[in-house]
Amino acid sequence: MIINKILYFLLIIVSAFFYLLYIDNLSFFILIFILVLPAALGLMLIIFKLTVKLDIEAKSCAVSKRERIIFSAVIKNRTYFSFSNSLMTIEYFNKLSGTSEIMTVSIPIHSKCTEKIEIGLSSDYCGIIEARIKSLKVYDCIKLFLCRIKSESTASVYVMPEIHEIKSSCNVRSMEADDSEIYSKYKSGDDPSEIFDLKEYSVGDKLNRIHWNLSLRLDKFISRHYSQPIDSSVLIAVDYMKIPETHNLQLLDSIMETAATISAFLISNESFHNWVFYNKSTGSFETCVITCLEELQEAVMKMYKTGAYKGEAEFPEYINGGRSEYSKIIYITSNDDFDFINEDSDNSVSAILISENIENYKKLRSECSYISVIQTGKVAECIDNIYL
């Protein structure tokens, strides 16, 4: 741009000499045009800067790991000016790590038009991918002036953890509870407040469960099958803690992937459960009830928003306090201090340690059957060896 200004200044000098040597209308008009042109170009950029609108949006709010993430950068040009030379700088990062990357895109901007540029990304780790338009640099047609436009617009996409198949059978079951508001989707019971199914009467059905109105309409006996209320008696304690001098993004990714896989496994076996995690913004533990995959997704998103903490939580005290409330507690952590767990607790607590080097814990695994170890980045390979 400096070279362009120097060359244009030389052009003005040449035009001035041309006007002095050739005094006629043509040389005069050329000189006036060359003198007025920079002011006109600068005015165009000022008007554009005052009227342009920048925005960025995400095509979907949630994707799976390594799935293509589409962000759309939108430029609304409400002027009659076109600009062929413009550079848009887009910054994107995973909020769990905070490390950002920059992408620069060259785009033309047409008059009275809305330009939409799609940017495709992917993430090897779960978390929240946030993108924003860091700046838009617009040059005039001869690159004399530069207009920088900043935008506060951001767009976020949740990258959900992978859920792997656990091939072992489930020995963790939810307890039946008469006062629960959660009902089984697969098993009928004796709660008359919730109807599980309506079926044609068969021998053995209770007569007081016959639906007489419906039976008269269909001209055959129809009996009610009531639902079975169940209680959430399993707790998954997710210790979402950052470890200093560690590849935290891969570690946090493995913690979340392990928790989501176990949770989905329990859901598929109709073992409804709770999640608990430390909310660093409130400074307290937060519990979520998980009865379906949608609620699992909501819990994961809530943890992403809260973010990982830096060692303020007291999970051992919380877990010891919950032994009487839950029939089973599954503790997922990267902290290898398990002194508060012992085999005399009738196996009500099992721990899953996420570590970069599982070879360091061979002795621990052989001595403590209630402790499983999963290597970071290799959840799929280790998940079948966990103890539930």
Coordinates of N, CA, C and O in Angstrom, one line a residue, residues 177-260:
A177 N -39.4 -47.5 42.7 CA -39.8 -46.5 43.7 C -41.2 -46.1 43.4 O -41.5 -45.6 42.3
D178 N -42.1 -46.2 44.4 CA -43.5 -45.9 44.2 C -43.7 -44.4 44.1 O -44.7 -44.0 43.4
D179 N -42.9 -43.5 44.6 CA -43.1 -42.1 44.6 C -42.3 -41.4 43.5 O -42.2 -40.2 43.5
S180 N -41.7 -42.1 42.6 CA -40.8 -41.5 41.5 C -41.7 -41.0 40.4 O -42.8 -41.5 40.1
E181 N -41.2 -39.9 39.8 CA -41.9 -39.3 38.6 C -41.3 -39.9 37.3 O -41.7 -39.4 36.2
I182 N -40.3 -40.8 37.4 CA -39.7 -41.4 36.2 C -40.3 -42.8 36.0 O -40.3 -43.6 36.9
Y183 N -40.8 -43.1 34.8 CA -41.4 -44.3 34.5 C -40.7 -45.1 33.5 O -40.1 -44.6 32.6
S184 N -40.7 -46.4 33.6 CA -40.1 -47.3 32.7 C -40.7 -47.3 31.3 O -41.9 -47.2 31.2
K185 N -39.9 -47.3 30.3 CA -40.4 -47.3 28.9 C -40.6 -48.7 28.4 O -41.2 -48.9 27.3
Y186 N -40.1 -49.7 29.1 CA -40.1 -51.0 28.6 C -40.8 -52.1 29.5 O -41.0 -53.2 29.1
K187 N -41.0 -51.7 30.8 CA -41.6 -52.6 31.7 C -42.8 -52.0 32.4 O -42.8 -50.9 32.8
S188 N -43.9 -52.8 32.4 CA -45.1 -52.4 33.0 C -45.1 -52.6 34.5 O -44.3 -53.4 35.0
G189 N -46.0 -51.9 35.2 CA -46.0 -52.0 36.7 C -47.4 -51.9 37.3 O -48.4 -52.3 36.6
D190 N -47.5 -51.3 38.4 CA -48.7 -51.2 39.2 C -49.1 -49.8 39.5 O -50.0 -49.6 40.4
D191 N -48.5 -48.8 38.9 CA -48.9 -47.4 39.2 C -50.0 -46.9 38.3 O -49.9 -46.7 37.1
P192 N -51.2 -46.8 38.9 CA -52.4 -46.4 38.1 C -52.4 -45.0 37.6 O -53.2 -44.6 36.7
S193 N -51.4 -44.1 38.1 CA -51.4 -42.7 37.6 C -50.8 -42.6 36.2 O -50.9 -41.5 35.6
E194 N -50.1 -43.6 35.7 CA -49.5 -43.6 34.4 C -49.8 -44.9 33.7 O -49.5 -46.0 34.2
I195 N -50.4 -44.8 32.5 CA -50.7 -46.0 31.7 C -49.5 -46.3 30.8 O -49.0 -45.5 30.0
F196 N -49.1 -47.5 30.9 CA -47.9 -48.0 30.1 C -48.4 -48.4 28.7 O -47.8 -48.1 27.7
D197 N -49.5 -49.1 28.6 CA -50.0 -49.6 27.3 C -51.5 -50.1 27.4 O -52.0 -50.3 28.5
L198 N -52.2 -50.1 26.3 CA -53.5 -50.6 26.2 C -53.5 -51.9 25.3 O -53.1 -51.7 24.1
K199 N -53.9 -53.0 25.8 CA -53.8 -54.2 25.0 C -55.2 -55.0 25.1 O -55.9 -54.8 26.0
E200 N -55.4 -55.9 24.1 CA -56.6 -56.7 24.2 C -56.5 -57.7 25.4 O -55.4 -58.2 25.7
Y201 N -57.6 -57.8 26.1 CA -57.6 -58.7 27.3 C -57.2 -60.1 27.0 O -57.5 -60.7 26.0
S202 N -56.3 -60.6 27.9 CA -55.9 -62.0 27.8 C -56.1 -62.6 29.2 O -56.1 -61.9 30.2
V203 N -56.1 -63.9 29.2 CA -56.3 -64.7 30.5 C -55.2 -64.3 31.5 O -54.0 -64.4 31.1
G204 N -55.6 -64.0 32.7 CA -54.6 -63.6 33.7 C -54.6 -62.1 34.0 O -54.2 -61.7 35.1
D205 N -55.1 -61.3 33.1 CA -55.2 -59.8 33.3 C -56.3 -59.6 34.4 O -57.3 -60.3 34.5
K206 N -56.0 -58.6 35.2 CA -57.0 -58.3 36.3 C -58.2 -57.6 35.7 O -58.2 -56.8 34.8
L207 N -59.4 -58.0 36.2 CA -60.7 -57.5 35.7 C -60.8 -56.0 36.0 O -61.5 -55.3 35.2
N208 N -60.3 -55.5 37.1 CA -60.4 -54.1 37.4 C -59.6 -53.2 36.5 O -59.7 -52.0 36.6
R209 N -58.8 -53.8 35.6 CA -58.0 -53.0 34.7 C -58.7 -52.9 33.3 O -58.0 -52.4 32.4
I210 N -59.8 -53.5 33.1 CA -60.5 -53.4 31.8 C -61.0 -52.0 31.6 O -61.6 -51.4 32.4
H211 N -60.7 -51.5 30.4 CA -61.1 -50.2 30.0 C -62.5 -50.4 29.3 O -62.6 -50.7 28.1
W212 N -63.6 -50.2 30.1 CA -64.9 -50.5 29.6 C -65.4 -49.6 28.5 O -66.0 -50.1 27.5
N213 N -65.1 -48.3 28.5 CA -65.6 -47.4 27.4 C -64.9 -47.8 26.1 O -65.6 -47.9 25.1
L214 N -63.6 -48.0 26.1 CA -62.9 -48.4 24.9 C -63.3 -49.8 24.5 O -63.4 -50.1 23.3
S215 N -63.6 -50.7 25.4 CA -64.0 -52.1 25.0 C -65.4 -52.0 24.3 O -65.6 -52.8 23.4
L216 N -66.3 -51.2 24.8 CA -67.6 -51.1 24.1 C -67.5 -50.5 22.7 O -68.2 -51.0 21.8
R217 N -66.6 -49.6 22.5 CA -66.4 -49.0 21.2 C -65.8 -50.0 20.2 O -66.1 -50.0 19.0
L218 N -64.8 -50.8 20.7 CA -64.1 -51.7 19.8 C -64.8 -53.1 19.8 O -64.3 -53.9 19.0
D219 N -65.8 -53.3 20.6 CA -66.5 -54.5 20.7 C -65.5 -55.7 21.0 O -65.6 -56.8 20.5
K220 N -64.6 -55.4 21.9 CA -63.7 -56.4 22.4 C -63.1 -55.9 23.7 O -63.0 -54.7 23.9
F221 N -62.7 -56.8 24.6 CA -62.2 -56.4 25.9 C -60.8 -55.8 25.8 O -59.9 -56.5 25.2
I222 N -60.6 -54.6 26.3 CA -59.3 -53.9 26.3 C -58.9 -53.7 27.8 O -59.6 -53.2 28.6
S223 N -57.7 -54.1 28.1 CA -57.2 -54.0 29.5 C -56.0 -52.9 29.6 O -55.3 -52.8 28.6
R224 N -56.0 -52.2 30.7 CA -54.9 -51.3 30.9 C -53.7 -52.0 31.5 O -53.9 -52.9 32.3
H225 N -52.5 -51.5 31.1 CA -51.3 -52.0 31.7 C -50.6 -50.7 32.2 O -50.2 -49.8 31.5
Y226 N -50.4 -50.7 33.5 CA -49.9 -49.5 34.2 C -48.3 -49.5 34.1 O -47.7 -50.5 33.8
S227 N -47.8 -48.3 34.3 CA -46.4 -48.1 34.3 C -45.7 -48.5 35.6 O -46.3 -48.5 36.6
Q228 N -44.4 -48.7 35.4 CA -43.6 -49.0 36.6 C -42.7 -47.8 36.9 O -41.8 -47.5 36.1
P229 N -42.9 -47.1 38.0 CA -42.0 -46.0 38.4 C -40.7 -46.6 38.9 O -40.6 -47.6 39.5
I230 N -39.6 -45.9 38.5 CA -38.3 -46.3 38.9 C -37.5 -45.1 39.4 O -37.9 -43.9 39.1
D231 N -36.5 -45.3 40.2 CA -35.8 -44.3 40.8 C -34.4 -44.2 40.3 O -33.8 -45.3 39.9
S232 N -33.8 -43.0 40.2 CA -32.4 -42.9 39.7 C -31.5 -43.1 40.9 O -31.2 -42.3 41.7
S233 N -31.0 -44.4 40.9 CA -30.2 -44.8 42.1 C -28.7 -44.9 41.8 O -27.9 -45.3 42.6
V234 N -28.3 -44.5 40.6 CA -26.9 -44.5 40.2 C -26.4 -43.1 40.0 O -27.1 -42.3 39.4
L235 N -25.2 -42.9 40.4 CA -24.6 -41.5 40.3 C -23.3 -41.7 39.5 O -22.4 -42.5 39.8
I236 N -23.1 -40.8 38.5 CA -21.9 -40.7 37.7 C -21.2 -39.4 38.1 O -21.8 -38.3 37.8
A237 N -20.2 -39.4 38.9 CA -19.5 -38.2 39.3 C -18.3 -37.9 38.3 O -17.4 -38.7 38.2
V238 N -18.5 -36.8 37.6 CA -17.5 -36.5 36.5 C -16.6 -35.4 37.1 O -17.0 -34.3 37.3
D239 N -15.4 -35.8 37.3 CA -14.4 -34.8 37.9 C -13.7 -34.2 36.7 O -12.7 -34.6 36.2
Y240 N -14.2 -33.0 36.3 CA -13.8 -32.3 35.1 C -12.7 -31.3 35.5 O -12.9 -30.1 35.5
M241 N -11.5 -31.8 35.9 CA -10.5 -31.0 36.4 C -9.3 -30.9 35.5 O -8.9 -31.8 34.8
K242 N -8.7 -29.7 35.4 CA -7.5 -29.4 34.6 C -6.3 -29.9 35.4 O -6.2 -29.7 36.6
I243 N -5.4 -30.5 34.7 CA -4.1 -30.9 35.3 C -3.0 -30.0 34.8 O -2.8 -29.9 33.6
P244 N -2.2 -29.3 35.7 CA -1.1 -28.5 35.2 C -0.1 -29.3 34.4 O 0.2 -30.5 34.7
E245 N 0.5 -28.6 33.4 CA 1.6 -29.2 32.5 C 1.1 -30.5 31.9 O 1.9 -31.5 31.8
T246 N -0.1 -30.6 31.5 CA -0.7 -31.8 30.8 C -1.4 -31.3 29.6 O -1.9 -30.2 29.5
H247 N -1.5 -32.2 28.6 CA -2.3 -32.0 27.4 C -3.8 -32.0 27.8 O -4.5 -33.0 27.7
N248 N -4.3 -30.9 28.4 CA -5.6 -30.9 29.0 C -6.7 -31.2 28.1 O -7.7 -31.8 28.4
L249 N -6.6 -30.7 26.8 CA -7.7 -30.9 25.9 C -8.0 -32.4 25.6 O -9.1 -32.8 25.6
Q250 N -6.9 -33.1 25.4 CA -7.1 -34.6 25.2 C -7.6 -35.3 26.5 O -8.4 -36.2 26.4
L251 N -7.1 -34.8 27.6 CA -7.5 -35.4 28.9 C -9.0 -35.1 29.2 O -9.7 -36.1 29.5
L252 N -9.4 -33.9 29.0 CA -10.8 -33.5 29.2 C -11.7 -34.2 28.2 O -12.8 -34.6 28.5
D253 N -11.2 -34.3 27.0 CA -12.0 -35.0 26.0 C -12.2 -36.5 26.4 O -13.3 -37.0 26.2
S254 N -11.2 -37.1 26.9 CA -11.3 -38.6 27.3 C -12.2 -38.7 28.5 O -13.0 -39.7 28.6
I255 N -12.2 -37.8 29.4 CA -13.1 -37.8 30.6 C -14.5 -37.7 30.1 O -15.4 -38.5 30.5
M256 N -14.8 -36.8 29.3 CA -16.2 -36.6 28.8 C -16.6 -37.8 27.9 O -17.8 -38.2 28.0
E257 N -15.7 -38.3 27.1 CA -16.1 -39.4 26.3 C -16.4 -40.7 27.1 O -17.4 -41.4 26.8
T258 N -15.6 -40.9 28.1 CA -15.9 -42.0 29.0 C -17.2 -41.9 29.8 O -18.0 -42.8 29.8
A259 N -17.5 -40.7 30.3 CA -18.7 -40.4 31.0 C -19.9 -40.6 30.1 O -20.9 -41.2 30.5
A260 N -19.8 -40.0 28.9 CA -21.0 -40.1 28.0 C -21.2 -41.6 27.5 O -22.4 -42.0 27.4

